mmCIF file of C-alpha atoms and ligand atoms in Angstrom:
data_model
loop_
_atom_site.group_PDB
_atom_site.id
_atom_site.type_symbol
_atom_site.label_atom_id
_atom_site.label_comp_id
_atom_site.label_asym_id
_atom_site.label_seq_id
_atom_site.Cartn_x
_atom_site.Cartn_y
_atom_site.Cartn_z
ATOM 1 C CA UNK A 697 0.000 0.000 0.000
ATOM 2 C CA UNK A 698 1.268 3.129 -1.355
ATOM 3 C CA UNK A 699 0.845 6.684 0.809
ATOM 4 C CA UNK A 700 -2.429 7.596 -1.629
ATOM 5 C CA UNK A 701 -3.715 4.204 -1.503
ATOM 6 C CA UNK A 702 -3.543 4.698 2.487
ATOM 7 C CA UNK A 703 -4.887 8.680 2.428
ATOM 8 C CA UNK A 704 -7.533 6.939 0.171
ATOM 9 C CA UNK A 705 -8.147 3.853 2.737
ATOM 10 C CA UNK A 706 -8.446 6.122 5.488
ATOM 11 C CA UNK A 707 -10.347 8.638 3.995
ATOM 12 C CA UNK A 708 -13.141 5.859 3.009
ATOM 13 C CA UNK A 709 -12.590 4.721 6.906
ATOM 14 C CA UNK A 710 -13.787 8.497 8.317
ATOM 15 C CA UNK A 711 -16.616 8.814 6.005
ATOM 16 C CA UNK A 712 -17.844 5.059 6.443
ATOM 17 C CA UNK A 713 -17.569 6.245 10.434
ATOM 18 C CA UNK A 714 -19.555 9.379 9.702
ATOM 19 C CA UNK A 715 -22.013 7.843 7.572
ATOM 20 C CA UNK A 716 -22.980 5.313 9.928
ATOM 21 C CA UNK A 717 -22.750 7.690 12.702
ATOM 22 C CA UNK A 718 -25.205 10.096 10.436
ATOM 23 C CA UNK A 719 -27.573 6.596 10.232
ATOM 24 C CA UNK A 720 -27.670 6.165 13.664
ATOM 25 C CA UNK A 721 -28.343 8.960 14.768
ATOM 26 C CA UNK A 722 -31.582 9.280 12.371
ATOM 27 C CA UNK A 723 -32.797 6.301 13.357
ATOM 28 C CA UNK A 724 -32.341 7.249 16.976
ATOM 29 C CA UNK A 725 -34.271 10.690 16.542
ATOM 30 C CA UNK A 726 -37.004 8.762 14.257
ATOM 31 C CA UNK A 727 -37.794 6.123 17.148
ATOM 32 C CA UNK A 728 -37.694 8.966 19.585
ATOM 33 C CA UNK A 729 -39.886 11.250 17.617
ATOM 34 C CA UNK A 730 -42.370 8.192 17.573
ATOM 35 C CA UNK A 731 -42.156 7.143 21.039
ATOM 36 C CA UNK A 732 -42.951 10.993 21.759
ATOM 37 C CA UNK A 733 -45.597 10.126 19.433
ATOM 38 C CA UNK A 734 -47.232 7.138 20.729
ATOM 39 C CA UNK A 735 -46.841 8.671 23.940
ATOM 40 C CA UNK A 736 -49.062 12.226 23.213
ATOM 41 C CA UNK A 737 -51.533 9.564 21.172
ATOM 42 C CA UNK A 738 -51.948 7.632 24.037
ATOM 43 C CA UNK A 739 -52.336 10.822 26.790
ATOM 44 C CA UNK A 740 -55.048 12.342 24.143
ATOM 45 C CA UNK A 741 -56.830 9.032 23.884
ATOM 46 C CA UNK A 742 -56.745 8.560 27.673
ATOM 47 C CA UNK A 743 -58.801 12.120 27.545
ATOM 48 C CA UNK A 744 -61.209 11.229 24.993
ATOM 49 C CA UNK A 745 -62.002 8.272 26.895
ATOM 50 C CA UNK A 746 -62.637 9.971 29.786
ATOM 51 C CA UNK A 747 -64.817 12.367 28.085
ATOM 52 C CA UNK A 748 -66.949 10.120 26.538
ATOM 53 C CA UNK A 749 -67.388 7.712 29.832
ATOM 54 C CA UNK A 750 -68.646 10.444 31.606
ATOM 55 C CA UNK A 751 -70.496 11.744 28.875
ATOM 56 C CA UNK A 752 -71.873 8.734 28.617
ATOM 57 C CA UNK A 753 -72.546 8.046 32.112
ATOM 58 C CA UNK A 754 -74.771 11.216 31.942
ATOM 59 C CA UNK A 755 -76.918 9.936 29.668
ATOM 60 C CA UNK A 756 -77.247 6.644 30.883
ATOM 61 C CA UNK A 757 -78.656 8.300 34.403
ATOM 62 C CA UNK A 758 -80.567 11.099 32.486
ATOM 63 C CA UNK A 759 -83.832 8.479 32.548
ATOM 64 C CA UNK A 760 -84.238 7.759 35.983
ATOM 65 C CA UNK A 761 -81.825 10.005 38.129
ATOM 66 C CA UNK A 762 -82.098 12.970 36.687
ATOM 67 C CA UNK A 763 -79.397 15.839 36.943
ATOM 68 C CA UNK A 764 -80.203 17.000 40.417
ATOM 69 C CA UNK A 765 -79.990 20.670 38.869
ATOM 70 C CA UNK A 766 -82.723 19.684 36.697
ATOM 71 C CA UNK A 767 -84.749 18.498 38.923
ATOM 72 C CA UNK A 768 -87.797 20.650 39.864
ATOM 73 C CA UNK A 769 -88.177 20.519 44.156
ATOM 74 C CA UNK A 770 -91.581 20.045 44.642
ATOM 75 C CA UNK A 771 -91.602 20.425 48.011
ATOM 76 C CA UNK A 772 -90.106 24.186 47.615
ATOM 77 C CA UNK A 773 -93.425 24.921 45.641
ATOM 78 C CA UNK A 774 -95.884 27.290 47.427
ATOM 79 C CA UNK A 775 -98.554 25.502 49.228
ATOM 80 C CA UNK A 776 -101.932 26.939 48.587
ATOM 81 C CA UNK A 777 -104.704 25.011 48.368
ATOM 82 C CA UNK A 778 -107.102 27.243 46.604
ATOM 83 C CA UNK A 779 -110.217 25.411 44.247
ATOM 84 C CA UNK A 780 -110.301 25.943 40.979
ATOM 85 C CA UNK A 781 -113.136 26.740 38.689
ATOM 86 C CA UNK A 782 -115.050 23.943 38.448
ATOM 87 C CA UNK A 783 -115.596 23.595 34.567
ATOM 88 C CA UNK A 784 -118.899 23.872 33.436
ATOM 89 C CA UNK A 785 -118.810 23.426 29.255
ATOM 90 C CA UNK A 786 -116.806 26.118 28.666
ATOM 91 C CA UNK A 787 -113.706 25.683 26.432
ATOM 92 C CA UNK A 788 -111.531 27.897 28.816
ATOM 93 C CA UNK A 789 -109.702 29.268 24.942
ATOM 94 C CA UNK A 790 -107.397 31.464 27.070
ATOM 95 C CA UNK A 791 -106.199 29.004 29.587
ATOM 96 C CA UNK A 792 -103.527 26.123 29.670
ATOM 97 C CA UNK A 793 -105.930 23.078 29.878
ATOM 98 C CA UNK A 794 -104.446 20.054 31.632
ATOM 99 C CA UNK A 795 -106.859 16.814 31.382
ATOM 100 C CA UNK A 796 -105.541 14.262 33.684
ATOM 101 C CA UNK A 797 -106.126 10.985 32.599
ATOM 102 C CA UNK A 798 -106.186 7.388 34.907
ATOM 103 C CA UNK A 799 -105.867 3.883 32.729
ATOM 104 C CA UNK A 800 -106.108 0.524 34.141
ATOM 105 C CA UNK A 801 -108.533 1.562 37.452
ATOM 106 C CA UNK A 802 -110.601 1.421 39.171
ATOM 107 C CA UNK A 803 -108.413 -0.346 42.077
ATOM 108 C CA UNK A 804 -107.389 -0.318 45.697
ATOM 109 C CA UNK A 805 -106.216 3.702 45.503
ATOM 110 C CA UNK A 806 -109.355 4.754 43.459
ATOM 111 C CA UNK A 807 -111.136 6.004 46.173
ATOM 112 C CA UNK A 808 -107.410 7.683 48.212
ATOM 113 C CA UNK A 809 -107.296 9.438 44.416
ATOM 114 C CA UNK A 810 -110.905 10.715 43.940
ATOM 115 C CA UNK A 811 -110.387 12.249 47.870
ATOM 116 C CA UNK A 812 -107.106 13.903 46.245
ATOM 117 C CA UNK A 813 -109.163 15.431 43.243
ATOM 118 C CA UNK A 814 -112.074 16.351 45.749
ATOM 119 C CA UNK A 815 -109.550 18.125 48.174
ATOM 120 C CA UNK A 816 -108.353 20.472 45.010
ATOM 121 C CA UNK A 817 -111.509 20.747 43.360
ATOM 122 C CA UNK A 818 -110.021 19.383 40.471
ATOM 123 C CA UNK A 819 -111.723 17.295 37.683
ATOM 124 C CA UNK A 820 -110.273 14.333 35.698
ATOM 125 C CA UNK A 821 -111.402 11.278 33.347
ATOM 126 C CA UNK A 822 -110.858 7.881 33.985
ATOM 127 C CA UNK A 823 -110.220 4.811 31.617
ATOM 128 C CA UNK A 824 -111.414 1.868 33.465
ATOM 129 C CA UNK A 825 -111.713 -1.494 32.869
ATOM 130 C CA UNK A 826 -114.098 -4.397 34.614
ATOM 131 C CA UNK A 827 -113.391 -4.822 37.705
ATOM 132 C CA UNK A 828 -116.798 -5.794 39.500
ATOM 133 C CA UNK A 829 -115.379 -5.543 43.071
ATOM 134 C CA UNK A 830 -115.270 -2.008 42.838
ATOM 135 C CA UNK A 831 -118.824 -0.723 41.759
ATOM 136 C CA UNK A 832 -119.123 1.585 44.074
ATOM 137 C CA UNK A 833 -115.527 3.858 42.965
ATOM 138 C CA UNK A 834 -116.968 3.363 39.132
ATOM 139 C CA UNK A 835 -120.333 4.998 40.779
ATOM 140 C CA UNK A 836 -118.502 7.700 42.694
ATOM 141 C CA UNK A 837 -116.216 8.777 39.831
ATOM 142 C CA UNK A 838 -119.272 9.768 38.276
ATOM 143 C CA UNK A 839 -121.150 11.799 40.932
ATOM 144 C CA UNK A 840 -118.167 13.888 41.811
ATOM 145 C CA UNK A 841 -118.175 15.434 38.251
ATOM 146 C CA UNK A 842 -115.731 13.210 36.729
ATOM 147 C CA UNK A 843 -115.373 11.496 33.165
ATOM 148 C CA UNK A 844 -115.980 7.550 33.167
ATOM 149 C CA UNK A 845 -114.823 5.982 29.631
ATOM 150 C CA UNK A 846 -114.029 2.798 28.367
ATOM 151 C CA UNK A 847 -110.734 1.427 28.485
ATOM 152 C CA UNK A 848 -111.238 -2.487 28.210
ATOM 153 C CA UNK A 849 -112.590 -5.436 29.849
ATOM 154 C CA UNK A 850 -110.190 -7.098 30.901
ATOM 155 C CA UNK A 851 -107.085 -5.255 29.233
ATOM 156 C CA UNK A 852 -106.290 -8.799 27.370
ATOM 157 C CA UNK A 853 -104.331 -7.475 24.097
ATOM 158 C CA UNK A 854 -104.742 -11.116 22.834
ATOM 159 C CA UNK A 855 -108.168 -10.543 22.983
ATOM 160 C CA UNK A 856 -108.964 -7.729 22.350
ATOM 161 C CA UNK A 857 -106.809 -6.994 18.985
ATOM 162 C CA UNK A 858 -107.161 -10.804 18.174
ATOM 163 C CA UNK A 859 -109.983 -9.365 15.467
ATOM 164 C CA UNK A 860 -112.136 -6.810 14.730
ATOM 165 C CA UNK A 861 -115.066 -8.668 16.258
ATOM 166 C CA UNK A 862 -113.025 -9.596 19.856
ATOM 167 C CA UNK A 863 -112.274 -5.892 19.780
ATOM 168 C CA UNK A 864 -116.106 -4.740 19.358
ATOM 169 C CA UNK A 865 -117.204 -7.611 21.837
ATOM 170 C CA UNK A 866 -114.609 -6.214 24.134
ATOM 171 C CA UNK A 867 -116.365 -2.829 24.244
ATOM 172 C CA UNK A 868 -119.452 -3.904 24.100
ATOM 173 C CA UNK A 869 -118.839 -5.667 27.050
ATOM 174 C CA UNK A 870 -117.498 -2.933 29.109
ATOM 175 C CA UNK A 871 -119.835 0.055 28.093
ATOM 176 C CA UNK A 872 -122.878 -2.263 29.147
ATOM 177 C CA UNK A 873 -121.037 -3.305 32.142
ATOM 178 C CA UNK A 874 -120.656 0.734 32.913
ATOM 179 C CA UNK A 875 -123.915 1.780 31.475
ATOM 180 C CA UNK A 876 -125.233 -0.763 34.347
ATOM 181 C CA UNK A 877 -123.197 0.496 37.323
ATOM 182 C CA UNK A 878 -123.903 3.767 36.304
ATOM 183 C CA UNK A 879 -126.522 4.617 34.438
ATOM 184 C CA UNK A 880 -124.544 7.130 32.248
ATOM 185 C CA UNK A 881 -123.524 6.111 28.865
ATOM 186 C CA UNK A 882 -120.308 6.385 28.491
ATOM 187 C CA UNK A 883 -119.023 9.184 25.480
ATOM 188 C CA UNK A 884 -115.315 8.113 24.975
ATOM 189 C CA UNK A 885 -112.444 5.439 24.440
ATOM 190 C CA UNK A 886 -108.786 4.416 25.047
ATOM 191 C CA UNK A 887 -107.580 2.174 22.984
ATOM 192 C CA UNK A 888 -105.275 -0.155 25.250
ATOM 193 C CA UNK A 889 -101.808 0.502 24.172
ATOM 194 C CA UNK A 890 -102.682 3.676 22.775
ATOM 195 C CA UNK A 891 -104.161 3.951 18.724
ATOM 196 C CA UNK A 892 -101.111 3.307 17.377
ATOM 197 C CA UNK A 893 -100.700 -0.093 19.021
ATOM 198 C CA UNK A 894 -98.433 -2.557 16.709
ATOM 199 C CA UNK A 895 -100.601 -5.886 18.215
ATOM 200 C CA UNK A 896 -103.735 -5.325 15.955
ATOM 201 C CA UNK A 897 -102.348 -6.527 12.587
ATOM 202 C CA UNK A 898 -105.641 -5.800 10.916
ATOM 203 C CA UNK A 899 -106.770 -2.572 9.199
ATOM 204 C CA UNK A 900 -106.788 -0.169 12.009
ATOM 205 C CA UNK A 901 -109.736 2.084 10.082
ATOM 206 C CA UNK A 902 -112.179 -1.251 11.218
ATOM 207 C CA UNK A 903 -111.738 -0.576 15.072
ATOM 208 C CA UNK A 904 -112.286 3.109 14.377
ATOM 209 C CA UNK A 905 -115.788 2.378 12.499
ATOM 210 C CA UNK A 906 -116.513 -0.007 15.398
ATOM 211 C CA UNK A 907 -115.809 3.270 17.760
ATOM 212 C CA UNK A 908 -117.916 5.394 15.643
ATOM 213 C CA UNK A 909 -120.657 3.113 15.228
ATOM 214 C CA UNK A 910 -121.146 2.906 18.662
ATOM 215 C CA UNK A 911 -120.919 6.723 18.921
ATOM 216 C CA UNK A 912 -117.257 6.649 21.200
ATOM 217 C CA UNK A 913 -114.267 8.854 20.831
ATOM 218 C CA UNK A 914 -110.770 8.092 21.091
ATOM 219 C CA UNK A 915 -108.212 9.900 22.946
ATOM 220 C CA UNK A 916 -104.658 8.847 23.460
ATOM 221 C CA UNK A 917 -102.577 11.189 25.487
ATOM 222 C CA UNK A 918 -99.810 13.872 24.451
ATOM 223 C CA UNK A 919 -97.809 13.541 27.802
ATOM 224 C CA UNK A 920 -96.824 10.573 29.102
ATOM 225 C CA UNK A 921 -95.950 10.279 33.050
ATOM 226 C CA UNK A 922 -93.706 6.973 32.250
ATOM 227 C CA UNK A 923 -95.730 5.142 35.440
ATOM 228 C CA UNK A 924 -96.216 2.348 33.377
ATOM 229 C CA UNK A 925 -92.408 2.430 33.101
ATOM 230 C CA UNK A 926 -90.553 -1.615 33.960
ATOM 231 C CA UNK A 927 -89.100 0.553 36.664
ATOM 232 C CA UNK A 928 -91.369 1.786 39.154
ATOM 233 C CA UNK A 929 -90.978 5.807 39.089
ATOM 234 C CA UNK A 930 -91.079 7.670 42.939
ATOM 235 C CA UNK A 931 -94.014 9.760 42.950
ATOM 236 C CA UNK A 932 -91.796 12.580 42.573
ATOM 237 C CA UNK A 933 -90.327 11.476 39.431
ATOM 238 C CA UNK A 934 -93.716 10.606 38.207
ATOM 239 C CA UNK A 935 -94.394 14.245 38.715
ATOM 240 C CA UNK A 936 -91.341 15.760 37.404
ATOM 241 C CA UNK A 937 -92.177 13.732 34.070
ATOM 242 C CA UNK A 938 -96.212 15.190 34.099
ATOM 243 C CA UNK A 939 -94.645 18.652 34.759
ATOM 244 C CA UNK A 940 -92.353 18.659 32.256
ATOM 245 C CA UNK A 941 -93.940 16.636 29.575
ATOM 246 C CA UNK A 942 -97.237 19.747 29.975
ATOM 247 C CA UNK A 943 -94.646 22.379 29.388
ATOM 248 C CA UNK A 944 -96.324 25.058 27.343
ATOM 249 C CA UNK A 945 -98.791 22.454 25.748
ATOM 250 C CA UNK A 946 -102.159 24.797 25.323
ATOM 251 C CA UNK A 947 -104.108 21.330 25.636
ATOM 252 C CA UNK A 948 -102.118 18.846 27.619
ATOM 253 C CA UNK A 949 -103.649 14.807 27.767
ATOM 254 C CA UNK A 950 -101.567 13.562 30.270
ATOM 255 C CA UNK A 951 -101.417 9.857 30.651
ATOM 256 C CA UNK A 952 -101.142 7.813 34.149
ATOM 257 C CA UNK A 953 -102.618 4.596 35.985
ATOM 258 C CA UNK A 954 -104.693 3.863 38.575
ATOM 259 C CA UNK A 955 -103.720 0.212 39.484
ATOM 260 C CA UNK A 956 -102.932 -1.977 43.092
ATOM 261 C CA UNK A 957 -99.159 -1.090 41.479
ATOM 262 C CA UNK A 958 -99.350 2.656 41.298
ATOM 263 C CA UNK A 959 -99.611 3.970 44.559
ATOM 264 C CA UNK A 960 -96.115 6.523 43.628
ATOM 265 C CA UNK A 961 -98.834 7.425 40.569
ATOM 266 C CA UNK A 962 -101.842 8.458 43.110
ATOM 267 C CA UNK A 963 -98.811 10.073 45.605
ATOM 268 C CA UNK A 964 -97.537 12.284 42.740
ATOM 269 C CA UNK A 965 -101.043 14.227 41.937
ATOM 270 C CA UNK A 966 -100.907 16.573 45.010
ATOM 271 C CA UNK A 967 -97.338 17.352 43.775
ATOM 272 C CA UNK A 968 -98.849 17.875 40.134
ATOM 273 C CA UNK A 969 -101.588 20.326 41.832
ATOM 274 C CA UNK A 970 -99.632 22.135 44.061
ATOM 275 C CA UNK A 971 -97.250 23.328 41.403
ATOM 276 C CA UNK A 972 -100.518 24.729 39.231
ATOM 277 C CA UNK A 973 -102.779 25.543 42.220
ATOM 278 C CA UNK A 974 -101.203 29.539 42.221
ATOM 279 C CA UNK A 975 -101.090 29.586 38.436
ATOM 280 C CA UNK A 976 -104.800 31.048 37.159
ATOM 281 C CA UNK A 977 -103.700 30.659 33.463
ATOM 282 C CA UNK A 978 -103.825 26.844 33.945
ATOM 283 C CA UNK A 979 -107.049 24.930 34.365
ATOM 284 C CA UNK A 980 -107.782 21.000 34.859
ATOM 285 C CA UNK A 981 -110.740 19.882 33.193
ATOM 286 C CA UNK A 982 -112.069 16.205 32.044
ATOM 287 C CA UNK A 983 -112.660 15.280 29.031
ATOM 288 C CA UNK A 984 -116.145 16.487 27.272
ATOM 289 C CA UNK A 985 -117.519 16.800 24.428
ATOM 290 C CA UNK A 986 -115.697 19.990 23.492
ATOM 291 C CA UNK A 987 -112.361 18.621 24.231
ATOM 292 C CA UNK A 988 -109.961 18.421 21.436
ATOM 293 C CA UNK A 989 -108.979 14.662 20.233
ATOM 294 C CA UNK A 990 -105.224 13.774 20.599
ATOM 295 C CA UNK A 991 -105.037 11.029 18.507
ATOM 296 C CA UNK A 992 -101.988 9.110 17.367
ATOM 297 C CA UNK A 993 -103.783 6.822 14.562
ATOM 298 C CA UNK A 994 -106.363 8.923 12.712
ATOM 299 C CA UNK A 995 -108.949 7.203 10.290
ATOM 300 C CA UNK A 996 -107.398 6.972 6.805
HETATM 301 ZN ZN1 LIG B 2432 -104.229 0.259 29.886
#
């Protein structure tokens, strides 16, 4: 080896060193840039997933325990037990009508809820079905100024929507059966499960001419207290639903039950009252003849 051949050698040597220095190096700063990576990924995932678990947590307690914020204290209401005007046919045009409305009854807290009503002056309209133990609630309903209508017989959907005919037997049975007790005919009809029931598979405009024929109409409800809910509902939640669910409805059908299971349902209608009773824009009425239909299904 000459002393160029060496220079030469030696020179390859030092730029060999500093190109595989040079490598090195970049591949160092390329893992660490994505380790730093991975690791900001991870921290901002981390977040996100925190976020949306207690996002989500919030929404999976919305239903039933409801942001305590939210939540309207019934008990810091005013009490002031002051009757209404009883209605007397007028359409009260100006006023925020509330028709309460009791499914399922009569039962064991029929006559605890008709002392309620009483107590506020308030009048309301009950579904019922056949229940002959309780004749004398069915008869009471209607001398205190309430509405009686037909619900079912005995609130059997398989039944009652098995055909047109089980469904006209089925009201046939109970208007008779009330028409008896009574000796009021009875003016109106809920369908059980509301008009817009998915059991009947027939042609729902058949159950409607059976209704008509027989001079009934249907109401379904446009406020839904949820006490029918798989989870039974304090009464306070019961009312916080009614409450809410009225908002600024000008004509507000509010749906609840009056079963042996639905004592929180009877417990929340002083709540319901008291938070109206000071308010003289808002009136409770039953359901007449001059109430307008809420009607889910309509006749095609
Ligand atoms: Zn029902």
């Amino acid at each position: 080896m000459n002393e160029n051949d060496f220079k030469r050698y030696k020179k390859i040597q030092i730029y060999g060193f500093i190109f595989v220095s040079l490598f090195i190096l970049i591949i160092c700063f390329v893992i660490g840039y994505l380790l730093n990576r991975n690791y900001t990924l991870e921290r901002k995932y981390n977040d996100l997933n925190d976020k949306v678990n207690s996002n989500l947590s919030e929404i999976s307690n919305f239903d039933y325990e409801k942001d305590e914020a939210e939540f309207i204290d019934l008990e810091e209401v005013a009490f002031k037990r002051e009757l209404k005007v009883l209605p007397d046919g007028e359409e009260y045009p100006d006023k925020q009508r509330i028709y309460l409305t009791f499914d399922d009854g009569p039962g064991k807290y029929t006559n605890e809820l008709l002392d309620i009503l009483e107590e506020y002056g308030v009048k309301a309209t009950f579904f019922v079905i056949y229940q002959p133990n309780h004749e004398e609630e069915y008869r009471r309903i209607v001398d205190n100024g309430h509405t009686l209508a037909i619900h079912s017989y005995d609130h059997s959907y398989k039944k009652i929507y098995k055909s047109v005919d089980g469904f006209k037997e089925d009201i046939d049975k109970t208007y008779d059966f009330l028409l008896e007790t009574t000796g009021q005919e009875p003016l109106f009809y809920r369908f059980p499960g509301g008009s817009s029931n998915t059991i009947f598979k027939g042609n729902k405009n058949d159950l409607i001419d059976v209704l008509n024929d027989k001079n009934l109409v249907y109401y379904d409800w446009n406020c839904d207290s949820n006490d029918a809910s798989k989870k039974a509902l304090s009464s306070n939640q019961i009312a916080n639903n009614v409450i809410k669910g009225i908002g600024n409805k000008k004509e507000a059908i509010v749906l609840m039950h009056d079963t042996n299971a639905k004592l929180t349902s009877i417990e929340a209608v002083p709540l319901i009252l008291d938070y109206y009773m000071e308010d003289d824009n808002v009136i409770f009425l039953p359901i007449t003849e001059t109430t307008e239909p809420i009607q889910h299904v309509k006749k095609k």
